[in-house]
Amino acid sequence: MERHIVGVVLASIFITMTLAFEKYGEDSFVFHVESKEHLEEVLSTTDSLETNEKIKFHKAEVIVCGDALSSIMDDVDTMKRIASIDPDRIQLSICQSSIDKHNINIEEFPQQVNIISNGLVRFLELQESGYKGIDMQ
C-alpha cells in the first residue's frame, strides 16, 4: 500500500513538473536584445532553431529593450518581419521603461506583445524556469 502511495506521489510530481516546464523534452529559448541588428539576428536564429532537426524547438521569447525598440519602429522591413512571426511559437516582450523613454505608441506595433516592467528580470526569471537564455547585449 505504501509503495502505491509513493508511486502516485512521484507520478504527480513528474506531471506537475512537466506542466510547469512546458513540454517535456522540448527546448524553449529566451533572447534579450538591445539593438535592431541583434533583433534581426535573433529572428533569423529562431527560424534556424525551428527547422533544425537536432533541436526540439518548443517556443522562444524575445525581450526587446533599449534603443532596439525605437530603431525597429522606424524600419519598415523589420516591422514586416515582426508581423510575420507566429505568436504561438515566438512571444515578443517589450520593456515598459523603453516604451516610456522612447515615447513609443505600442498600438503601432504589428504584433501582439507582452509588456514587462524589467527586461533583465524577465530574462532571469525565464532562465530560472528552464529556458535557455541568450543575452545579445
Tab-separated table of C-alpha atoms in Angstrom:
chain	number	residue	atom	x	y	z
A	1	MET	CA	0.000	0.000	0.000
A	2	GLU	CA	2.804	2.420	0.887
A	3	ARG	CA	4.566	1.674	-2.415
A	4	HIS	CA	1.388	2.512	-4.291
A	5	ILE	CA	1.061	5.846	-2.484
A	6	VAL	CA	4.716	6.696	-3.124
A	7	GLY	CA	4.258	5.824	-6.812
A	8	VAL	CA	1.201	8.056	-7.098
A	9	VAL	CA	3.013	10.923	-5.356
A	10	LEU	CA	6.067	10.588	-7.618
A	11	ALA	CA	3.887	10.426	-10.725
A	12	SER	CA	2.030	13.536	-9.580
A	13	ILE	CA	5.298	15.393	-9.050
A	14	PHE	CA	6.543	14.376	-12.507
A	15	ILE	CA	3.303	15.504	-14.182
A	16	THR	CA	3.348	18.799	-12.298
A	17	MET	CA	6.976	19.473	-13.253
A	18	THR	CA	6.271	18.588	-16.892
A	19	LEU	CA	3.365	21.022	-16.999
A	20	ALA	CA	5.360	23.715	-15.195
A	21	PHE	CA	8.280	23.460	-17.605
A	22	GLU	CA	6.092	23.247	-20.720
A	23	LYS	CA	6.560	20.208	-22.932
A	24	TYR	CA	8.968	17.579	-21.686
A	25	GLY	CA	11.934	17.050	-23.979
A	26	GLU	CA	11.423	20.233	-25.952
A	27	ASP	CA	13.591	23.318	-25.733
A	28	SER	CA	12.416	26.843	-25.004
A	29	PHE	CA	14.658	29.854	-25.533
A	30	VAL	CA	14.758	33.426	-24.273
A	31	PHE	CA	16.665	36.204	-26.034
A	32	HIS	CA	17.446	39.637	-24.595
A	33	VAL	CA	18.127	42.237	-27.319
A	34	GLU	CA	19.001	45.911	-27.155
A	35	SER	CA	19.751	46.749	-30.800
A	36	LYS	CA	17.899	46.412	-34.094
A	37	GLU	CA	20.778	44.411	-35.573
A	38	HIS	CA	20.626	41.929	-32.714
A	39	LEU	CA	16.860	41.619	-33.124
A	40	GLU	CA	17.318	40.742	-36.789
A	41	GLU	CA	19.946	38.127	-35.808
A	42	VAL	CA	17.625	36.664	-33.175
A	43	LEU	CA	14.713	36.399	-35.604
A	44	SER	CA	16.956	34.560	-38.067
A	45	THR	CA	18.201	32.338	-35.247
A	46	THR	CA	14.672	31.407	-34.194
A	47	ASP	CA	13.943	30.408	-37.800
A	48	SER	CA	17.019	28.164	-37.723
A	49	LEU	CA	16.052	26.679	-34.359
A	50	GLU	CA	12.577	25.813	-35.614
A	51	THR	CA	13.932	23.962	-38.649
A	52	ASN	CA	16.930	22.278	-37.003
A	53	GLU	CA	16.292	18.541	-36.738
A	54	LYS	CA	18.642	18.112	-33.765
A	55	ILE	CA	16.808	20.654	-31.626
A	56	LYS	CA	13.297	20.035	-30.364
A	57	PHE	CA	12.169	23.643	-30.556
A	58	HIS	CA	9.122	24.423	-28.453
A	59	LYS	CA	8.986	28.207	-28.240
A	60	ALA	CA	11.001	31.356	-27.722
A	61	GLU	CA	10.531	34.687	-26.047
A	62	VAL	CA	12.335	37.703	-27.453
A	63	ILE	CA	12.741	40.536	-24.953
A	64	VAL	CA	13.267	43.886	-26.685
A	65	CYS	CA	14.751	46.711	-24.620
A	66	GLY	CA	16.612	49.986	-25.018
A	67	ASP	CA	17.377	51.573	-28.358
A	68	ALA	CA	16.254	48.482	-30.266
A	69	LEU	CA	12.647	49.490	-29.750
A	70	SER	CA	12.952	52.963	-31.257
A	71	SER	CA	15.114	51.646	-34.124
A	72	ILE	CA	12.670	48.987	-35.236
A	73	MET	CA	9.648	51.283	-35.094
A	74	ASP	CA	11.179	53.296	-37.970
A	75	ASP	CA	12.272	50.275	-40.031
A	76	VAL	CA	9.567	49.038	-42.411
A	77	ASP	CA	11.379	45.780	-43.278
A	78	THR	CA	11.897	44.804	-39.643
A	79	MET	CA	8.278	45.651	-38.838
A	80	LYS	CA	7.120	43.389	-41.708
A	81	ARG	CA	9.365	40.624	-40.379
A	82	ILE	CA	7.879	41.037	-36.904
A	83	ALA	CA	4.343	40.956	-38.320
A	84	SER	CA	5.081	37.547	-39.868
A	85	ILE	CA	6.088	35.917	-36.572
A	86	ASP	CA	3.897	33.100	-35.285
A	87	PRO	CA	2.922	34.367	-31.801
A	88	ASP	CA	2.262	30.800	-30.633
A	89	ARG	CA	5.940	29.966	-31.203
A	90	ILE	CA	7.686	33.300	-30.615
A	91	GLN	CA	6.488	35.742	-27.973
A	92	LEU	CA	7.713	39.333	-28.130
A	93	SER	CA	8.134	41.137	-24.823
A	94	ILE	CA	8.891	44.838	-24.573
A	95	CYS	CA	10.266	46.662	-21.581
A	96	GLN	CA	7.888	49.343	-20.252
A	97	SER	CA	10.750	51.715	-19.439
A	98	SER	CA	11.895	51.546	-23.088
A	99	ILE	CA	8.366	52.359	-24.237
A	100	ASP	CA	8.314	55.364	-21.921
A	101	LYS	CA	11.866	56.524	-22.716
A	102	HIS	CA	11.361	56.457	-26.485
A	103	ASN	CA	7.707	57.642	-26.452
A	104	ILE	CA	6.528	54.563	-28.341
A	105	ASN	CA	2.865	54.082	-29.208
A	106	ILE	CA	2.613	50.340	-28.708
A	107	GLU	CA	-0.595	50.215	-30.755
A	108	GLU	CA	1.549	50.874	-33.844
A	109	PHE	CA	3.429	47.633	-33.227
A	110	PRO	CA	2.469	44.997	-35.840
A	111	GLN	CA	2.336	42.096	-33.403
A	112	GLN	CA	0.734	41.376	-30.039
A	113	VAL	CA	3.391	41.975	-27.399
A	114	ASN	CA	3.860	41.266	-23.741
A	115	ILE	CA	4.649	44.474	-21.824
A	116	ILE	CA	7.097	43.783	-18.994
A	117	SER	CA	8.427	46.068	-16.295
A	118	ASN	CA	12.073	44.976	-16.498
A	119	GLY	CA	13.678	43.071	-19.362
A	120	LEU	CA	16.628	41.715	-17.429
A	121	VAL	CA	14.447	40.453	-14.588
A	122	ARG	CA	12.150	38.699	-17.090
A	123	PHE	CA	15.195	37.172	-18.805
A	124	LEU	CA	16.475	35.793	-15.497
A	125	GLU	CA	13.024	34.504	-14.480
A	126	LEU	CA	12.665	32.542	-17.712
A	127	GLN	CA	16.160	31.090	-17.349
A	128	GLU	CA	15.273	30.039	-13.816
A	129	SER	CA	12.190	28.238	-15.143
A	130	GLY	CA	14.207	26.234	-17.670
A	131	TYR	CA	14.539	28.413	-20.758
A	132	LYS	CA	17.911	28.513	-22.491
A	133	GLY	CA	18.992	32.142	-22.335
A	134	ILE	CA	20.956	34.156	-24.865
A	135	ASP	CA	21.777	37.752	-23.922
A	136	MET	CA	22.555	39.827	-27.022
A	137	GLN	CA	23.941	42.943	-25.326
